């Protein structure tokens, strides 16, 4: 376990190409997985992997953004920057999970939603909004694990859940520190300092009540044995959490989820 | 409430058009719904003036106006910037909420204020909007929202990001109660506000030429390496791409809202 590293060093670790990606997690924590493609409207977004699988025998729906490891994979995965089709595929699969009472597991690792002209033309903002709107009231347990980058609205739209867990070196932020430094201080070089200001690390989010659990990570993601051990431990944690959430009535679950978000910056009592 | 429009109508002062930068008399602007007499651009309307244009005389009752000066992550420079916005606008935050009557129909209304830190959404803005939806659910009332925003307020970090979820799920709860939500997108509506409650209305209209989108033009141009057409992310572009229901001129908005309200009965929260 690493300690005493700066927020910006964590941002760099979160972006490292050797880090486990969604595909690695799916392989590591599910017994079986069947990928399901497409938003049934326009296309299939290669930046978002979704499908059904089992975890310790329990059927679940898994959705996550995938960056890929090398340049070829990263290009094919559009660097994990989800497009409207990715968010709409996720919505379709979440609705399907609700229908069949399957818990939903999100893996978040995204720099930000696709900032392209086509994404705007196909309503990226509406696609994100729709997911926030729907996921808050989905009648099945939902768990999010931020495994790398939690980049703004693009991450948010694949992370509304009953609980959010974060890897110890992941980040979750309203804006990338470089962009924030550039906009507010006109100096992108101040990113490291701004990363501290933004309070974007796992302990920060845990302190705000946004993140429930911080997951210790292997010191080296290229160490196969360490990663295998990490994945099998995580698998047990996820299965236990879903088993626990499944015991709660869905009505209570949805009410609690509403309250969780409602409490973040609450000043008014009606 | 003393009439803001009445005061401005007798004002000797001049204002500057935010588009052509020409000096125009305040009185002239008021007569023209803040449309520049020189370049015909839609200038920004102070929220209290906006409410006077839209609502029945003296019917506005402000809600959730407690003076909360949140700085949840103690972001350097934020307190000063906000203090300047407060002084300039005379408002405590970037959104004004309340109840009012429009064409005789009782409604909840919120109006965002682009003069206040670009109407960015922090925790207080999120709290006011979510509270208004909850109030509307209790009273069985429609909500009419005038959106404008640069996006989430980065000086409140991830807590501002979470306001997107908070406001969206509050809008959903209001919708699940069978109640009507109408949104008008005004210039500019961008980022996290477009990607949350602003595109979740039953009916979404926009003002002519308003800039509406998610990512900023410069970011997209840097990403794609090409120059985008002038019309990109305009209200007209959003109409063409199916994001909004229509474009309504300022002078017609009160009648439009009245007509829409009149087509919904008490069952959906619309009470004459």
Coordinates of C-alpha atoms in Angstrom, one line a residue:
Chain A
X1 CA 0.0 0.0 0.0
X2 CA 1.3 3.4 -0.9
X3 CA 0.8 6.3 1.4
X4 CA 1.9 9.9 1.6
X5 CA 1.7 10.6 -2.1
X6 CA 0.3 13.8 -3.5
X7 CA -3.1 14.2 -5.2
X8 CA -1.5 14.8 -8.5
X9 CA 0.7 11.7 -8.2
X10 CA -2.5 9.8 -7.6
X11 CA -3.9 11.4 -10.8
X12 CA -0.9 10.1 -12.7
X13 CA -1.2 6.7 -11.2
X14 CA -4.9 6.7 -12.1
X15 CA -4.0 7.4 -15.7
X16 CA -1.2 4.8 -15.9
X17 CA -1.6 2.5 -18.9
X18 CA -0.4 -0.5 -16.9
X19 CA -3.3 -0.2 -14.5
X20 CA -6.1 -2.8 -14.6
X21 CA -8.9 -1.8 -16.9
X22 CA -12.6 -2.7 -16.8
X23 CA -12.0 -5.7 -19.1
X24 CA -9.4 -7.0 -16.5
X25 CA -11.8 -6.5 -13.7
X26 CA -14.6 -8.3 -15.5
X27 CA -12.2 -11.2 -16.0
X28 CA -11.0 -11.0 -12.5
X29 CA -14.2 -10.8 -10.6
X30 CA -16.8 -12.7 -12.6
X31 CA -17.1 -16.4 -13.0
X32 CA -18.6 -16.0 -16.4
X33 CA -19.4 -13.0 -18.6
X34 CA -21.4 -12.5 -21.8
X35 CA -20.9 -9.1 -23.5
X36 CA -24.0 -7.4 -24.8
X37 CA -23.7 -4.7 -27.5
X38 CA -25.5 -1.7 -28.8
X39 CA -27.9 1.0 -27.8
X40 CA -30.7 -0.2 -30.2
X41 CA -30.8 3.3 -31.5
X42 CA -27.7 4.4 -33.3
X43 CA -24.7 2.1 -32.6
X44 CA -22.4 0.4 -30.3
X45 CA -19.9 2.4 -28.3
X46 CA -16.6 0.5 -28.0
X47 CA -15.6 2.8 -25.0
X48 CA -18.3 1.1 -22.9
X49 CA -18.4 -2.6 -22.1
X50 CA -21.6 -4.0 -20.9
X51 CA -23.1 -7.4 -20.3
X52 CA -24.3 -10.1 -17.9
X53 CA -22.3 -12.5 -15.8
X54 CA -22.2 -14.2 -12.5
X55 CA -20.2 -13.4 -9.4
X56 CA -19.8 -16.2 -6.9
X57 CA -22.8 -17.7 -8.7
X58 CA -25.0 -14.6 -8.5
X59 CA -26.2 -13.2 -11.8
X60 CA -25.3 -9.5 -12.2
X61 CA -25.1 -6.9 -14.9
X62 CA -21.7 -5.3 -15.4
X63 CA -21.0 -2.0 -17.2
X64 CA -17.8 -0.1 -17.4
X65 CA -15.7 2.2 -19.5
X66 CA -12.7 0.6 -21.2
X67 CA -9.6 2.4 -22.1
X68 CA -7.4 -0.4 -23.3
X69 CA -3.7 -0.8 -22.5
X70 CA -1.6 -0.1 -25.6
X71 CA -2.1 2.6 -28.3
X72 CA -3.9 0.2 -30.6
X73 CA -6.4 -0.8 -28.0
X74 CA -6.7 2.8 -26.8
X75 CA -7.6 4.0 -30.3
X76 CA -10.1 1.2 -30.7
X77 CA -11.7 2.0 -27.4
X78 CA -11.7 5.7 -28.1
X79 CA -9.6 6.2 -25.0
X80 CA -12.6 5.1 -22.9
X81 CA -14.4 8.4 -23.6
X82 CA -18.0 7.3 -23.8
X83 CA -20.4 8.7 -26.4
X84 CA -24.2 9.0 -26.3
X85 CA -24.4 5.4 -27.5
X86 CA -22.4 4.2 -24.6
X87 CA -24.6 5.9 -22.1
X88 CA -27.7 4.7 -23.8
X89 CA -26.4 1.2 -24.0
X90 CA -25.8 1.4 -20.2
X91 CA -29.3 2.7 -19.7
X92 CA -30.7 -0.2 -21.7
X93 CA -28.7 -2.8 -19.7
X94 CA -29.6 -1.2 -16.4
X95 CA -33.3 -1.4 -17.3
X96 CA -32.8 -5.0 -18.3
X97 CA -31.1 -5.7 -14.9
X98 CA -34.0 -4.1 -13.1
X99 CA -36.5 -6.3 -15.0
X100 CA -34.6 -9.5 -14.0
X101 CA -33.7 -8.2 -10.5
X102 CA -30.0 -8.4 -11.2
X103 CA -27.6 -6.2 -9.2
X104 CA -25.7 -3.7 -11.3
X105 CA -21.9 -3.3 -11.1
X106 CA -20.2 -0.3 -12.7
X107 CA -16.5 0.1 -13.3
X108 CA -15.6 3.8 -13.9
X109 CA -12.3 4.8 -15.6
X110 CA -13.0 7.7 -17.8
X111 CA -11.2 11.0 -18.4
X112 CA -14.5 12.6 -19.6
X113 CA -17.3 12.0 -22.0
X114 CA -16.4 12.1 -25.7
X115 CA -15.8 15.8 -26.5
X116 CA -16.6 15.5 -30.2
X117 CA -19.0 17.2 -32.6
X118 CA -20.8 14.0 -33.3
X119 CA -21.4 13.4 -29.6
X120 CA -23.0 16.9 -29.3
X121 CA -25.1 16.2 -32.4
X122 CA -26.5 13.0 -30.9
X123 CA -27.3 14.7 -27.6
X124 CA -24.5 13.7 -25.2
X125 CA -25.9 16.1 -22.5
X126 CA -29.3 14.5 -22.7
X127 CA -27.8 11.0 -22.6
X128 CA -26.0 11.8 -19.4
X129 CA -28.9 13.6 -17.9
X130 CA -31.2 10.6 -18.7
X131 CA -28.9 8.2 -16.9
X132 CA -28.8 10.3 -13.7
X133 CA -32.6 10.7 -13.8
X134 CA -33.2 6.9 -14.3
X135 CA -30.4 5.4 -12.2
X136 CA -31.5 7.2 -9.1
X137 CA -34.8 5.2 -9.1
X138 CA -33.7 1.8 -10.5
X139 CA -35.3 -0.9 -8.4
X140 CA -32.2 -3.2 -8.0
X141 CA -29.0 -2.9 -6.0
X142 CA -26.2 -0.8 -7.7
X143 CA -22.5 -0.6 -6.9
X144 CA -19.9 1.5 -8.5
X145 CA -16.1 1.0 -8.3
X146 CA -14.0 3.9 -9.5
X147 CA -10.9 2.0 -10.7
X148 CA -8.9 4.9 -12.3
X149 CA -10.2 8.2 -13.6
X150 CA -13.5 9.6 -12.5
X151 CA -13.8 12.4 -15.0
X152 CA -16.7 14.7 -14.4
X153 CA -20.2 14.2 -15.9
X154 CA -18.9 11.4 -18.1
X155 CA -18.1 9.4 -15.0
X156 CA -21.1 10.5 -13.1
X157 CA -23.5 9.1 -15.7
X158 CA -22.1 5.6 -15.1
X159 CA -21.8 5.8 -11.3
X160 CA -25.1 6.6 -9.7
X161 CA -25.4 3.8 -7.2
X162 CA -26.2 2.7 -3.6
X163 CA -22.5 2.6 -2.8
X164 CA -19.4 4.0 -4.5
X165 CA -16.1 2.4 -3.9
X166 CA -12.8 3.9 -5.0
X167 CA -9.4 2.4 -5.5
X168 CA -6.9 4.1 -3.2
X169 CA -5.2 5.9 -6.2
X170 CA -8.2 6.6 -8.3
X171 CA -9.6 10.1 -8.5
X172 CA -13.1 11.6 -9.0
X173 CA -13.4 15.2 -10.0
X174 CA -15.6 17.9 -11.4
X175 CA -12.8 18.8 -13.8
X176 CA -9.3 17.6 -14.7
X177 CA -6.8 19.5 -12.6
X178 CA -5.0 20.7 -15.8
X179 CA -8.2 22.2 -17.2
X180 CA -9.1 23.8 -13.9
X181 CA -5.6 25.3 -13.5
X182 CA -5.9 26.6 -17.1
X183 CA -9.3 28.1 -16.6
X184 CA -9.0 29.6 -13.1
X185 CA -5.4 30.4 -12.9
X186 CA -4.4 30.7 -16.6
X187 CA -1.5 28.3 -15.8
X188 CA -1.9 24.7 -16.7
X189 CA 1.4 24.1 -15.0
X190 CA -0.3 24.6 -11.7
X191 CA -2.2 21.4 -12.1
X192 CA -0.4 19.7 -9.2
X193 CA -1.4 22.4 -6.8
X194 CA -4.9 22.5 -8.1
X195 CA -5.3 18.8 -7.7
X196 CA -4.9 19.4 -4.0
X197 CA -7.5 22.2 -4.0
X198 CA -10.1 20.1 -5.8
X199 CA -10.2 17.4 -3.1
X200 CA -10.5 14.6 -5.6
X201 CA -8.8 11.6 -3.9
X202 CA -10.5 8.6 -2.4
X203 CA -10.0 9.7 1.2
X204 CA -11.5 13.2 0.3
X205 CA -14.6 11.6 -1.3
X206 CA -14.9 9.2 1.6
X207 CA -14.9 12.2 4.0
X208 CA -17.7 13.9 2.0
X209 CA -19.9 10.8 2.3
X210 CA -19.8 10.3 -1.5
X211 CA -17.6 7.2 -1.4
X212 CA -18.3 4.4 1.1
X213 CA -15.2 2.2 0.8
X214 CA -11.6 2.7 -0.2
X215 CA -10.0 -0.3 -1.9
X216 CA -6.4 -0.9 -1.3
X217 CA -4.6 -1.7 -4.5
X218 CA -1.6 -3.8 -5.5
X219 CA 1.6 -1.8 -5.5
X220 CA 2.3 -3.0 -9.0
X221 CA -0.4 -3.9 -11.5
X222 CA 2.1 -5.8 -13.6
X223 CA 2.6 -8.3 -10.8
X224 CA 0.3 -11.1 -11.9
X225 CA 0.2 -12.9 -8.5
X226 CA -0.6 -9.7 -6.6
X227 CA -3.3 -8.7 -9.1
X228 CA -4.9 -12.2 -8.9
X229 CA -5.0 -12.0 -5.1
X230 CA -6.4 -8.4 -5.3
X231 CA -9.1 -9.5 -7.8
X232 CA -10.2 -12.5 -5.7
X233 CA -10.4 -10.4 -2.6
X234 CA -12.4 -7.8 -4.4
X235 CA -14.7 -10.4 -5.9
X236 CA -15.6 -11.6 -2.4
X237 CA -16.2 -8.0 -1.2
X238 CA -18.5 -7.3 -4.2
X239 CA -20.5 -10.6 -3.7
X240 CA -20.9 -9.9 0.0
X241 CA -22.1 -6.3 -0.7
X242 CA -24.7 -7.5 -3.3
X243 CA -25.9 -10.2 -1.0
X244 CA -26.4 -7.6 1.7
X245 CA -28.1 -5.1 -0.5
X246 CA -30.4 -7.8 -1.9
X247 CA -31.8 -8.3 1.6
X248 CA -33.0 -4.7 1.7
X249 CA -36.4 -4.0 0.1
X250 CA -36.1 -2.2 -3.3
X251 CA -38.4 0.5 -2.0
X252 CA -36.0 1.2 0.9
X253 CA -33.0 0.9 -1.4
X254 CA -34.3 3.6 -3.8
X255 CA -35.3 5.9 -0.9
X256 CA -31.9 5.5 0.7
X257 CA -30.2 6.2 -2.7
X258 CA -32.2 9.4 -3.0
X259 CA -31.3 10.5 0.5
X260 CA -27.6 9.8 -0.1
X261 CA -27.4 12.3 -3.0
X262 CA -29.9 14.7 -1.4
X263 CA -27.7 15.0 1.6
X264 CA -24.7 16.2 -0.4
X265 CA -24.8 19.9 0.2
X266 CA -28.2 20.1 1.9
X267 CA -29.1 23.4 3.6
X268 CA -32.9 23.5 3.3
X269 CA -35.3 21.5 5.4
X270 CA -38.8 21.5 3.9
Chain B
X1 CA -41.9 43.5 -4.6
X2 CA -41.1 46.8 -6.1
X3 CA -41.2 46.5 -9.9
X4 CA -37.7 46.1 -11.3
X5 CA -39.0 46.7 -14.8
X6 CA -40.8 49.8 -13.7
X7 CA -37.7 51.2 -12.2
X8 CA -35.6 50.5 -15.2
X9 CA -38.2 51.9 -17.5
X10 CA -37.7 55.3 -15.9
X11 CA -33.9 54.9 -15.7
X12 CA -31.6 57.4 -17.4
X13 CA -28.8 54.9 -17.4
X14 CA -27.3 53.0 -20.3
X15 CA -26.4 49.4 -20.5
X16 CA -24.0 47.6 -22.8
X17 CA -25.2 44.9 -25.2
X18 CA -23.4 41.7 -24.4
X19 CA -23.1 40.9 -28.1
X20 CA -22.4 44.1 -30.0
X21 CA -21.0 46.0 -27.0
X22 CA -22.9 49.1 -28.0
X23 CA -24.4 51.3 -25.3
X24 CA -28.2 51.1 -25.2
X25 CA -30.6 52.8 -22.8
X26 CA -32.0 50.6 -20.1
X27 CA -35.5 52.0 -20.7
X28 CA -35.2 50.9 -24.3
X29 CA -34.0 47.5 -23.3
X30 CA -36.9 47.0 -21.0
X31 CA -39.5 47.9 -23.7
X32 CA -37.8 45.3 -26.0
X33 CA -37.5 42.4 -23.5
X34 CA -33.8 43.0 -23.3
X35 CA -33.3 42.5 -27.0
X36 CA -30.7 44.8 -28.3
X37 CA -32.2 47.6 -30.5
X38 CA -28.9 47.8 -32.4
X39 CA -28.0 44.2 -33.2
X40 CA -31.2 42.4 -32.1
X41 CA -29.3 39.9 -30.0
X42 CA -31.0 38.5 -26.9
X43 CA -29.2 40.2 -24.0
X44 CA -29.2 38.7 -20.6
X45 CA -32.2 39.5 -18.4
X46 CA -31.7 40.0 -14.6
X47 CA -33.7 37.1 -13.0
X48 CA -36.1 39.4 -11.1
X49 CA -36.9 41.2 -14.4
X50 CA -37.4 37.9 -16.1
X51 CA -39.9 36.9 -13.4
X52 CA -41.8 40.1 -13.9
X53 CA -42.1 39.6 -17.6
X54 CA -43.4 36.0 -17.2
X55 CA -45.6 36.1 -14.1
X56 CA -48.8 37.7 -13.0
X57 CA -48.4 41.0 -11.3
X58 CA -47.1 40.7 -7.7
X59 CA -47.7 37.0 -7.7
X60 CA -44.1 35.9 -7.1
X61 CA -43.2 34.6 -3.7
X62 CA -39.5 33.9 -3.2
X63 CA -38.5 30.6 -1.6
X64 CA -35.3 29.1 -0.4
X65 CA -33.5 32.4 -0.3
X66 CA -31.7 31.9 3.0
X67 CA -28.2 33.5 2.7
X68 CA -25.9 30.5 2.6
X69 CA -22.3 31.3 1.6
X70 CA -21.0 27.8 1.0
X71 CA -17.3 27.2 0.4
X72 CA -17.2 23.4 1.1
X73 CA -13.6 22.7 0.0
X74 CA -12.2 26.2 0.8
X75 CA -11.1 26.7 -2.7
X76 CA -8.5 29.5 -3.1
X77 CA -10.0 32.7 -4.4
X78 CA -13.6 31.4 -4.4
X79 CA -14.8 33.5 -1.5
X80 CA -13.5 36.7 -3.1
X81 CA -15.0 35.8 -6.5
X82 CA -18.3 35.0 -5.0
X83 CA -18.4 38.1 -2.9
X84 CA -17.8 40.2 -6.1
X85 CA -20.7 38.4 -7.8
X86 CA -22.9 38.9 -4.8
X87 CA -22.1 42.6 -4.7
X88 CA -22.6 43.1 -8.5
X89 CA -25.9 41.1 -8.7
X90 CA -27.4 42.0 -5.4
X91 CA -28.3 38.3 -5.1
X92 CA -27.0 35.6 -2.7
X93 CA -26.7 32.9 -5.3
X94 CA -27.0 32.0 -9.0
X95 CA -30.6 30.9 -8.9
X96 CA -33.9 32.5 -7.8
X97 CA -36.7 30.2 -6.7
X98 CA -40.3 30.7 -5.7
X99 CA -44.0 30.3 -6.6
X100 CA -45.9 32.5 -8.9
X101 CA -49.0 32.6 -11.2
X102 CA -48.7 32.6 -14.9
X103 CA -51.9 33.4 -16.8
X104 CA -53.7 32.7 -13.6
X105 CA -52.1 29.2 -13.1
X106 CA -50.1 28.5 -9.9
X107 CA -46.6 27.3 -10.5
X108 CA -43.2 26.9 -9.0
X109 CA -40.5 28.7 -10.9
X110 CA -36.7 29.0 -10.9
X111 CA -34.6 31.3 -12.9
X112 CA -30.8 31.0 -13.1
X113 CA -28.7 34.1 -13.2
X114 CA -25.8 34.1 -15.6
X115 CA -24.5 37.3 -14.1
X116 CA -23.7 35.4 -10.9
X117 CA -20.5 33.4 -11.5
X118 CA -21.8 32.4 -14.9
X119 CA -24.8 30.7 -13.1
X120 CA -22.5 27.7 -12.3
X121 CA -24.1 25.1 -10.2
X122 CA -22.6 24.6 -6.7
X123 CA -24.2 23.0 -3.6
X124 CA -26.5 26.0 -2.9
X125 CA -27.9 26.1 -6.4
X126 CA -28.4 22.4 -6.3
X127 CA -30.0 22.5 -2.9
X128 CA -32.4 25.3 -4.0
X129 CA -33.5 23.6 -7.2
X130 CA -33.9 20.2 -5.5
X131 CA -35.8 21.9 -2.7
X132 CA -38.1 23.5 -5.2
X133 CA -38.9 20.2 -6.8
X134 CA -39.7 18.7 -3.4
X135 CA -41.8 21.7 -2.5
X136 CA -43.7 21.3 -5.8
X137 CA -44.3 17.6 -5.0
X138 CA -45.8 18.5 -1.6
X139 CA -48.0 21.2 -3.0
X140 CA -48.7 19.3 -6.3
X141 CA -47.5 22.1 -8.5
X142 CA -45.8 22.3 -11.9
X143 CA -42.2 23.5 -12.1
X144 CA -41.0 26.0 -14.7
X145 CA -37.3 26.4 -14.9
X146 CA -35.2 29.0 -16.8
X147 CA -31.8 27.4 -17.3
X148 CA -28.6 29.3 -17.9
X149 CA -25.2 28.0 -16.8
X150 CA -21.5 27.6 -17.6
X151 CA -21.8 24.2 -15.9
X152 CA -20.9 22.7 -12.5
X153 CA -19.0 25.2 -10.2
X154 CA -15.5 23.8 -10.1
X155 CA -14.6 25.8 -6.9
X156 CA -16.9 23.3 -5.1
X157 CA -15.1 20.3 -6.5
X158 CA -16.8 17.0 -6.7
X159 CA -19.6 18.2 -4.5
X160 CA -20.8 20.5 -7.3
X161 CA -20.7 17.5 -9.7
X162 CA -23.0 15.6 -7.3
X163 CA -25.6 18.4 -7.6
X164 CA -26.2 17.0 -11.1
X165 CA -27.5 13.8 -9.6
X166 CA -29.3 15.5 -6.8
X167 CA -31.3 17.8 -9.1
X168 CA -32.0 15.1 -11.7
X169 CA -33.4 12.6 -9.2
X170 CA -35.5 15.4 -7.6
X171 CA -36.9 16.1 -11.1
X172 CA -37.6 12.4 -11.5
X173 CA -39.4 12.3 -8.2
X174 CA -41.5 15.2 -9.3
X175 CA -42.2 13.5 -12.6
X176 CA -43.1 10.2 -10.9
X177 CA -45.7 12.2 -8.9
X178 CA -47.3 12.9 -12.3
X179 CA -46.4 16.6 -12.3
X180 CA -45.4 18.9 -15.2
X181 CA -41.9 20.3 -15.7
X182 CA -41.2 22.8 -18.4
X183 CA -37.7 24.1 -19.1
X184 CA -36.6 27.1 -21.1
X185 CA -32.9 27.0 -22.1
X186 CA -31.4 30.5 -22.3
X187 CA -28.0 31.8 -23.4
X188 CA -25.7 30.1 -22.4
X189 CA -26.7 26.6 -21.0
X190 CA -23.7 24.4 -21.0
X191 CA -21.9 21.5 -19.2
X192 CA -23.3 19.9 -16.1
X193 CA -26.6 21.9 -16.2
X194 CA -27.4 20.8 -19.8
X195 CA -26.4 17.3 -18.7
X196 CA -28.8 17.2 -15.8
X197 CA -32.2 18.8 -15.0
X198 CA -32.1 21.2 -17.9
X199 CA -32.7 18.5 -20.5
X200 CA -35.2 16.5 -18.3
X201 CA -38.3 18.6 -18.8
X202 CA -41.6 17.2 -20.2
X203 CA -41.4 20.2 -22.5
X204 CA -38.1 21.9 -23.4
X205 CA -38.0 25.2 -25.2
X206 CA -35.1 27.6 -25.9
X207 CA -34.6 31.2 -26.7
X208 CA -33.5 32.1 -30.3
X209 CA -29.8 31.8 -30.8
X210 CA -29.1 30.6 -27.3
X211 CA -25.8 28.6 -26.9
X212 CA -26.8 25.2 -25.6
X213 CA -24.4 22.2 -25.3
X214 CA -22.2 20.0 -23.2
X215 CA -18.5 20.5 -24.1
X216 CA -17.2 23.9 -25.0
X217 CA -16.6 24.9 -28.6
X218 CA -12.8 25.3 -28.0
X219 CA -12.5 21.9 -26.4
X220 CA -14.3 20.2 -29.3
X221 CA -12.2 22.1 -31.9
X222 CA -9.0 21.1 -30.1
X223 CA -10.2 17.5 -30.0
X224 CA -11.4 17.3 -33.6
X225 CA -8.9 19.7 -35.1
X226 CA -11.5 21.4 -37.2
X227 CA -13.3 24.6 -37.1
X228 CA -17.0 24.3 -36.1
X229 CA -19.7 26.2 -37.9
X230 CA -21.1 29.4 -36.3
X231 CA -24.5 27.7 -35.7
X232 CA -22.9 24.8 -33.8
X233 CA -24.7 24.3 -30.4
X234 CA -27.2 27.1 -31.1
X235 CA -30.8 26.6 -30.1
X236 CA -31.6 26.1 -33.8
X237 CA -28.9 23.4 -34.0
X238 CA -30.5 21.7 -30.9
X239 CA -34.0 21.9 -32.5
X240 CA -32.6 20.3 -35.7
X241 CA -31.0 17.5 -33.6
X242 CA -34.1 16.7 -31.7
X243 CA -33.0 18.0 -28.3
X244 CA -35.6 20.6 -27.8
X245 CA -39.3 21.0 -28.5
X246 CA -39.2 24.5 -29.9
X247 CA -37.8 27.9 -30.0
X248 CA -40.0 30.6 -28.4
X249 CA -39.3 34.3 -28.6
X250 CA -39.3 36.3 -25.4
X251 CA -42.4 38.3 -26.2
X252 CA -44.3 35.0 -26.7
X253 CA -43.1 33.0 -23.7
X254 CA -45.7 34.1 -21.2
X255 CA -48.5 33.1 -23.6
X256 CA -46.7 29.9 -24.6
X257 CA -46.4 28.8 -20.9
X258 CA -50.0 29.8 -20.2
X259 CA -51.2 27.7 -23.2
X260 CA -49.1 24.7 -22.1
X261 CA -50.4 25.0 -18.5
X262 CA -53.9 25.3 -19.8
X263 CA -53.6 21.9 -21.5
X264 CA -52.8 20.2 -18.2
X265 CA -55.5 19.7 -15.6
X266 CA -55.4 19.7 -11.8
X267 CA -54.5 16.1 -11.9
X268 CA -51.0 17.1 -13.2
X269 CA -50.7 19.9 -10.7
X270 CA -52.1 22.7 -12.8
X271 CA -54.5 24.8 -10.8
X272 CA -56.1 28.0 -12.0

